PDB file of C-alpha atoms in Angstrom:
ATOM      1  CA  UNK A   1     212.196-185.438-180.491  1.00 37.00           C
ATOM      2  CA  UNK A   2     215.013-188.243-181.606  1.00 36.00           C
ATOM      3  CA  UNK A   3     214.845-191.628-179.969  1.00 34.00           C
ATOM      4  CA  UNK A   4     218.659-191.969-178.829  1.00 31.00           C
ATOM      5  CA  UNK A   5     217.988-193.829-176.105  1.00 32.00           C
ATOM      6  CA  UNK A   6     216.312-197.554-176.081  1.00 34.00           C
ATOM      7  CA  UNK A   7     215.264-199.580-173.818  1.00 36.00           C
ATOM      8  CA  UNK A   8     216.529-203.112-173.814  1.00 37.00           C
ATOM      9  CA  UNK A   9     213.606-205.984-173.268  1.00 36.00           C
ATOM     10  CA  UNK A  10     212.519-208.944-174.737  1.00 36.00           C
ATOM     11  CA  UNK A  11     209.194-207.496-175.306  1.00 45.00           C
ATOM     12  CA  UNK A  12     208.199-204.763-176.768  1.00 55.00           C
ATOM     13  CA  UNK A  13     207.150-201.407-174.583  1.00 56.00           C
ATOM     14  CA  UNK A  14     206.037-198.071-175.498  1.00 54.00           C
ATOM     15  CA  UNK A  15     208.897-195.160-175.329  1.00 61.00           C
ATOM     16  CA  UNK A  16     207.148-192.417-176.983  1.00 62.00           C
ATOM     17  CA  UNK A  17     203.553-191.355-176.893  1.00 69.00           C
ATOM     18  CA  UNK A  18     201.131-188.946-178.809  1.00 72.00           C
ATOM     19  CA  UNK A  19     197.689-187.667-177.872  1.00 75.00           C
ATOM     20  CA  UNK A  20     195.388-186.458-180.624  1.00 80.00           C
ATOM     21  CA  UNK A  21     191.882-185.480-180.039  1.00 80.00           C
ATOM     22  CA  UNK A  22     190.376-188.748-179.247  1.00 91.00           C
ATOM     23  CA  UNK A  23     193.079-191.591-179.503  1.00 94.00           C
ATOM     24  CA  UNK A  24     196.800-192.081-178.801  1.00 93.00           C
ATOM     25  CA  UNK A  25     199.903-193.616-180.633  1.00 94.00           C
ATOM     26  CA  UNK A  26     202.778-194.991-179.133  1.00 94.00           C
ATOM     27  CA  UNK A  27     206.367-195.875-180.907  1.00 93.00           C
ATOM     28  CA  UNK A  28     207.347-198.781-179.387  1.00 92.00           C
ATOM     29  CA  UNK A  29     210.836-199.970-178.312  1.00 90.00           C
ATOM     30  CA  UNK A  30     211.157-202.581-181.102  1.00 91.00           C
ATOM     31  CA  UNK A  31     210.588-199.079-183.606  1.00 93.00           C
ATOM     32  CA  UNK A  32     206.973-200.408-184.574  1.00 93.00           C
ATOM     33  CA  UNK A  33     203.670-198.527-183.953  1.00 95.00           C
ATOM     34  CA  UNK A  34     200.261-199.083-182.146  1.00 96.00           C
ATOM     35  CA  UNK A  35     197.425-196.909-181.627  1.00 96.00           C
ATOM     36  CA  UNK A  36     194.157-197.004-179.288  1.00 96.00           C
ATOM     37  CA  UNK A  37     190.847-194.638-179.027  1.00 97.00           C
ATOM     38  CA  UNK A  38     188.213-193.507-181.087  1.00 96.00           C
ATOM     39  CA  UNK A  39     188.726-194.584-184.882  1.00 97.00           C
ATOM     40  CA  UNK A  40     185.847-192.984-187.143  1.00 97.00           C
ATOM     41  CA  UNK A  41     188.419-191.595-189.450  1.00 97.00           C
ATOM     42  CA  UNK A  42     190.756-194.450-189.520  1.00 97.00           C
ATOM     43  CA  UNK A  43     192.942-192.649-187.081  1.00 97.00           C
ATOM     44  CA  UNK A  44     194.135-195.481-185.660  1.00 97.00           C
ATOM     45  CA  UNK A  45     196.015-196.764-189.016  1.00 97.00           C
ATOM     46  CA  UNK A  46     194.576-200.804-188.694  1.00 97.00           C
ATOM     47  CA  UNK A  47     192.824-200.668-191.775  1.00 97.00           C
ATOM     48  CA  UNK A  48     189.158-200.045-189.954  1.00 98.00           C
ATOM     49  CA  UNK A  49     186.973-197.632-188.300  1.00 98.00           C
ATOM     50  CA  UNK A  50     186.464-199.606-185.130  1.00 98.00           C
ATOM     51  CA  UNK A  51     187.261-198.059-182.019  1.00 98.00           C
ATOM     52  CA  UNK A  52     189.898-200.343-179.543  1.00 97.00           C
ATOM     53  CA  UNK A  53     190.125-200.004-176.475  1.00 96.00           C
ATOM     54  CA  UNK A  54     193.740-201.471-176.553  1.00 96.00           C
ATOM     55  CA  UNK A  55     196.909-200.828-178.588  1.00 95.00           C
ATOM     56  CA  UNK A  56     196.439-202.307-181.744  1.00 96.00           C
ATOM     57  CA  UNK A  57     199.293-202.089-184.218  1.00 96.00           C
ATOM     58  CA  UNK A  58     199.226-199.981-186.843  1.00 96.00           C
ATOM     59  CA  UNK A  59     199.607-201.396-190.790  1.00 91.00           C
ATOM     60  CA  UNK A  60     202.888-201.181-191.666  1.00 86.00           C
ATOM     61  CA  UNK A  61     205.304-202.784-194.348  1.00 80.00           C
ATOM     62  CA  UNK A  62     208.365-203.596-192.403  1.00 78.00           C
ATOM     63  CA  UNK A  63     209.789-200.454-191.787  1.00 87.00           C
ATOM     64  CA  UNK A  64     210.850-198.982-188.527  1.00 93.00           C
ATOM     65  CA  UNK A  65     209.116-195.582-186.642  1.00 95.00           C
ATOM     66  CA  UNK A  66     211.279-192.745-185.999  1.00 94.00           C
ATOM     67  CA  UNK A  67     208.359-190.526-184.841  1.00 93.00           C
ATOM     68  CA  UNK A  68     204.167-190.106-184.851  1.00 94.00           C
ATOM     69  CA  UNK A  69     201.997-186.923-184.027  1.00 93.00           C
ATOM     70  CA  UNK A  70     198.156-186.930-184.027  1.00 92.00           C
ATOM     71  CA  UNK A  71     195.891-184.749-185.140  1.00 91.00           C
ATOM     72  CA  UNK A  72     192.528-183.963-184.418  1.00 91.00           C
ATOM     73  CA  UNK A  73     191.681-187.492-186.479  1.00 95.00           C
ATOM     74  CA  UNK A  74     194.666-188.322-188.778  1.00 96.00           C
ATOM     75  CA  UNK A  75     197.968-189.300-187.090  1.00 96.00           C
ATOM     76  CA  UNK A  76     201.580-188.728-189.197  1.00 96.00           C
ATOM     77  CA  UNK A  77     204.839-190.684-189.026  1.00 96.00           C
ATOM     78  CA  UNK A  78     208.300-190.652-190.204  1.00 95.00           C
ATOM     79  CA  UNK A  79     209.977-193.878-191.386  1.00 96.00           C
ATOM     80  CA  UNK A  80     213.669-194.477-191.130  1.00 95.00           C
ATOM     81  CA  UNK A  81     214.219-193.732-194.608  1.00 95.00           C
ATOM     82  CA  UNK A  82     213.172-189.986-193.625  1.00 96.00           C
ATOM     83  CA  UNK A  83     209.534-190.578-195.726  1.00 96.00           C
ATOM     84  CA  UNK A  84     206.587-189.370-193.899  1.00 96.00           C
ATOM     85  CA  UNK A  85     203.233-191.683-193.748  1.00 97.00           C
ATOM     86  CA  UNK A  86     199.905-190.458-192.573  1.00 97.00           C
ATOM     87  CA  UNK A  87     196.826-191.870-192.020  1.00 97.00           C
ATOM     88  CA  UNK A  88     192.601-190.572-190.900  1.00 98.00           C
ATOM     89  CA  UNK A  89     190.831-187.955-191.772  1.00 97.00           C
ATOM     90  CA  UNK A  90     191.987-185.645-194.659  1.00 98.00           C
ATOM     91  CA  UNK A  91     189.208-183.432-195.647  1.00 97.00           C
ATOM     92  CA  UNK A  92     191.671-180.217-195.792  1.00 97.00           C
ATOM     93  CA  UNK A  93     194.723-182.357-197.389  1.00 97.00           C
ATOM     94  CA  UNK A  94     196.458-183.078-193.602  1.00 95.00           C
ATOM     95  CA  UNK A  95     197.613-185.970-194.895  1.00 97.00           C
ATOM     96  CA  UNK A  96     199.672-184.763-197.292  1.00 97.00           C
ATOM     97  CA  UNK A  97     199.387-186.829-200.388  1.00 98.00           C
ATOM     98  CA  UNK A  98     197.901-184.728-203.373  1.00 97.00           C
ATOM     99  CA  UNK A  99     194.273-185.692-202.359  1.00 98.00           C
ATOM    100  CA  UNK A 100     191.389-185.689-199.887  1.00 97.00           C
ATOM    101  CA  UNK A 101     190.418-188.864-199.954  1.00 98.00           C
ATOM    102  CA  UNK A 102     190.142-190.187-196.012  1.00 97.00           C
ATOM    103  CA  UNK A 103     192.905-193.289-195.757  1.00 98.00           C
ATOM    104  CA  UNK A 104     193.028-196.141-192.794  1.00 98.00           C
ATOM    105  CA  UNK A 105     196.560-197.340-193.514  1.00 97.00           C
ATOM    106  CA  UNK A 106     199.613-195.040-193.475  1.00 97.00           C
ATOM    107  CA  UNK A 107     200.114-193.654-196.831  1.00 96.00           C
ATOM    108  CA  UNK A 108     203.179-191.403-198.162  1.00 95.00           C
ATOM    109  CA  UNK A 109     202.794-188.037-198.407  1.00 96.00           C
ATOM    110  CA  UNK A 110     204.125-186.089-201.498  1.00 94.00           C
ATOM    111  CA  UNK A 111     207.080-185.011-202.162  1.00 92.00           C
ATOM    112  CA  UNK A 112     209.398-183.360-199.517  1.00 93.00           C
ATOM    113  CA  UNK A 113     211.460-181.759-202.044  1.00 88.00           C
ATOM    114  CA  UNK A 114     214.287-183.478-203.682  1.00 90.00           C
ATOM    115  CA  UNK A 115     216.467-185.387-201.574  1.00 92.00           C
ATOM    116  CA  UNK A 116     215.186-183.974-198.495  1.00 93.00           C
ATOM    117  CA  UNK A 117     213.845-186.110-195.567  1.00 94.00           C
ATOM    118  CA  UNK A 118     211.781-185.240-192.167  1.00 94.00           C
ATOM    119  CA  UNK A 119     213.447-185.529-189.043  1.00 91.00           C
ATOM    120  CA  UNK A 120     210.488-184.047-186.897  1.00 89.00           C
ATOM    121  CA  UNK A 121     206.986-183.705-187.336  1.00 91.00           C
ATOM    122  CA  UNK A 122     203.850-182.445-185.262  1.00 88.00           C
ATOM    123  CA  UNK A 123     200.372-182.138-186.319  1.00 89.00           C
ATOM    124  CA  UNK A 124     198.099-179.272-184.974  1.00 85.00           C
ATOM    125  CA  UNK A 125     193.808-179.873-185.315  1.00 86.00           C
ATOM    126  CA  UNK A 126     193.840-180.391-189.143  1.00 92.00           C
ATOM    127  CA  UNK A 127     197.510-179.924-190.241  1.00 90.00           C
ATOM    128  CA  UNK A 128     200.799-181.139-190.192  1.00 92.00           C
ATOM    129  CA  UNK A 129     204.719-179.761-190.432  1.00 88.00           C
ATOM    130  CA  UNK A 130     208.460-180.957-190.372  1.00 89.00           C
ATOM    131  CA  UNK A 131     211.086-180.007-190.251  1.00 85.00           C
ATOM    132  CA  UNK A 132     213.380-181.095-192.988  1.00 89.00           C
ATOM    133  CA  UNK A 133     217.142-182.342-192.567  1.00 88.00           C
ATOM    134  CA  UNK A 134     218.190-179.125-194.112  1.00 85.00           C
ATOM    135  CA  UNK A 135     216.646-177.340-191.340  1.00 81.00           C
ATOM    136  CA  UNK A 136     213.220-176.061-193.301  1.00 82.00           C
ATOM    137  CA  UNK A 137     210.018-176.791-192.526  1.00 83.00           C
ATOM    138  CA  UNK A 138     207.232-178.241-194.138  1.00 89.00           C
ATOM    139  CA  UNK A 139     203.117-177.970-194.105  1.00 90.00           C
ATOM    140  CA  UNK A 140     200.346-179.297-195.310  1.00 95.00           C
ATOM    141  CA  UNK A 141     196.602-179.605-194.182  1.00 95.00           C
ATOM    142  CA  UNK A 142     194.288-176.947-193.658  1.00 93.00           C
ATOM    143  CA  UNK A 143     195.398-173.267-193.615  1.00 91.00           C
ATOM    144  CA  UNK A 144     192.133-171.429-192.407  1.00 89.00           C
ATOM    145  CA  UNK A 145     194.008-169.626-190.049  1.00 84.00           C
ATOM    146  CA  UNK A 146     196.974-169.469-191.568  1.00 84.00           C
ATOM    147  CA  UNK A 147     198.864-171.430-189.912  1.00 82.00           C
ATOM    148  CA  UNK A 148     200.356-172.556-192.859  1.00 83.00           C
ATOM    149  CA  UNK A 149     203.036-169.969-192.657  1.00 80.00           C
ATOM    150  CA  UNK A 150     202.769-169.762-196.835  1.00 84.00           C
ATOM    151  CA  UNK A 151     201.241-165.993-196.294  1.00 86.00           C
ATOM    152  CA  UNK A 152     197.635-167.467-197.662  1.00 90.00           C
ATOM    153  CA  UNK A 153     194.565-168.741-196.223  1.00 91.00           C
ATOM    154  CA  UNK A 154     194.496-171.950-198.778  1.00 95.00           C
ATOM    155  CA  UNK A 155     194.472-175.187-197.390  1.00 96.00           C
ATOM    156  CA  UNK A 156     197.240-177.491-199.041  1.00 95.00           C
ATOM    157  CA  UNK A 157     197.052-181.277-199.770  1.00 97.00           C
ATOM    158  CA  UNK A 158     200.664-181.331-200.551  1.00 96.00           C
ATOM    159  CA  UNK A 159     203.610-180.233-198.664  1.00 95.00           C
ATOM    160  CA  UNK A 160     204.780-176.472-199.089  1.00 89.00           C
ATOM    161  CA  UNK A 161     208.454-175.988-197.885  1.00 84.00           C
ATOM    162  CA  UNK A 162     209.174-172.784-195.979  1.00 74.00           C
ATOM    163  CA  UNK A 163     212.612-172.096-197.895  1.00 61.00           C
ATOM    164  CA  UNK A 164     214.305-168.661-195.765  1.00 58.00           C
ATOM    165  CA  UNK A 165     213.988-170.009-192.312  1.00 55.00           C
ATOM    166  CA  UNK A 166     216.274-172.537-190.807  1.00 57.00           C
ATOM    167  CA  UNK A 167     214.113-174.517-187.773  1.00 48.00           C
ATOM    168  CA  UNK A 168     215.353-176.440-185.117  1.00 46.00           C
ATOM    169  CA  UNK A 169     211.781-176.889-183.236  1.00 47.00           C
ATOM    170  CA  UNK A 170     208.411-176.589-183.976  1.00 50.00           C
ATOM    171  CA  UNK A 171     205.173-176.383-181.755  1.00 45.00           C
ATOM    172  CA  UNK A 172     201.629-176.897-182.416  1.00 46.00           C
ATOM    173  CA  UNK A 173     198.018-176.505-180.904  1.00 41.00           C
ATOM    174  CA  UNK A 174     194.774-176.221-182.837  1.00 40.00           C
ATOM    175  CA  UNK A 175     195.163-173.796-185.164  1.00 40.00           C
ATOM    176  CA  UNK A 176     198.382-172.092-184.101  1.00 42.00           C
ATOM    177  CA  UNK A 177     202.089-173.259-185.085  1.00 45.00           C
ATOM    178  CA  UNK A 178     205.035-171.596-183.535  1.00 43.00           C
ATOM    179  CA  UNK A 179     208.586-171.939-185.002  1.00 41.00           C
ATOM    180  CA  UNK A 180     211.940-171.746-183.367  1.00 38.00           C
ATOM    181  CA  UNK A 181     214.634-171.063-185.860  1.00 40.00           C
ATOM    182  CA  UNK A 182     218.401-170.300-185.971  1.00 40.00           C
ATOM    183  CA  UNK A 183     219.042-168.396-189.145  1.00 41.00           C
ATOM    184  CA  UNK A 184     216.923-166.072-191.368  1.00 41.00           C
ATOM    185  CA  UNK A 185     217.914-165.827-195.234  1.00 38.00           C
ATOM    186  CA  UNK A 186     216.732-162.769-196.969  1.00 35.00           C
ATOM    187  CA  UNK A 187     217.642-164.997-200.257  1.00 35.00           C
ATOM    188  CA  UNK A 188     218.277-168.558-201.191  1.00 36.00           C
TER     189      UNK A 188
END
């Protein structure tokens, strides 16, 4: 959901929060990131594998959080340029950028399409979607399931853009992602 509301402090204090399977991310009022929990896939974005037990910021060139989802063990971001970064585990492509190689810093994802940027994201056990300021979604990560929505069973280490539907939310859980839209296009 959009951050419209901040707090006002001197010091910095968590205003959103998301759970993956073993750690947590926070966005914190100042619009940077930290993460805590178990780290084996670089989850936690700090550049290691070592677990904390604390928030520990995550690596970031000065940019500014808009929001974060976790995964099972990758965690995904959108900057305030509308770019999404993810970080972890990325055996099935869930983090988006054209490989499967596992990262411990954020790293951009492919291509969104041209000129489009994310303005909400959630990640289910091994994949990740947006939705796109045109109102599309996208996907990437594994597709074993389907869940995908791209009518195949072929994981994707890029994103695929769901052209027809306009969303305004999207839910996920494990293996399962459930769309909301507003207005189905038989053609674009």
């Amino acid at each position: 959901p959009p951050r419209s509301t901040r707090k006002e402090s001197s010091a910095a204090s968590d205003v959103y929060k998301r759970q993956g399977l073993y750690h947590t991310c926070v966005i914190l009022d100042d619009g940077s990131a930290s993460c805590w929990g178990y780290n084996g896939q670089g989850q936690l974005g700090d550049g290691t594998n070592t677990n904390r037990n604390t928030p520990t910021p995550v690596t970031f060139p000065a940019v500014t959080v808009t929001d974060v989802t976790a995964g099972r063990y990758h965690t995904c971001a959108i900057l305030d340029d509308g770019s999404v970064s993810c970080w972890g585990y990325n055996y099935y492509g869930e983090l988006g950028d054209g490989t499967t190689t596992q990262r411990t810093t954020p790293t951009q994802t492919s291509s969104l399409g041209s000129g489009k940027t994310a303005v909400a994201i959630t990640s289910g056990r091994e994949y990740t979607c947006a939705i796109l300021d045109d109102g599309s979604a996208s996907c990437w990560g594994r597709n074993r399931e389907g869940q995908l929505g791209d009518g195949t069973n072929t994981d994707r280490n890029v994103p695929f853009t769901f052209m027809n539907i306009k969303y305004y939310a999207l839910f996920s859980y494990y293996f399962i992602l459930c769309g909301f839209f507003l207005k189905y296009k038989l053609y674009q």
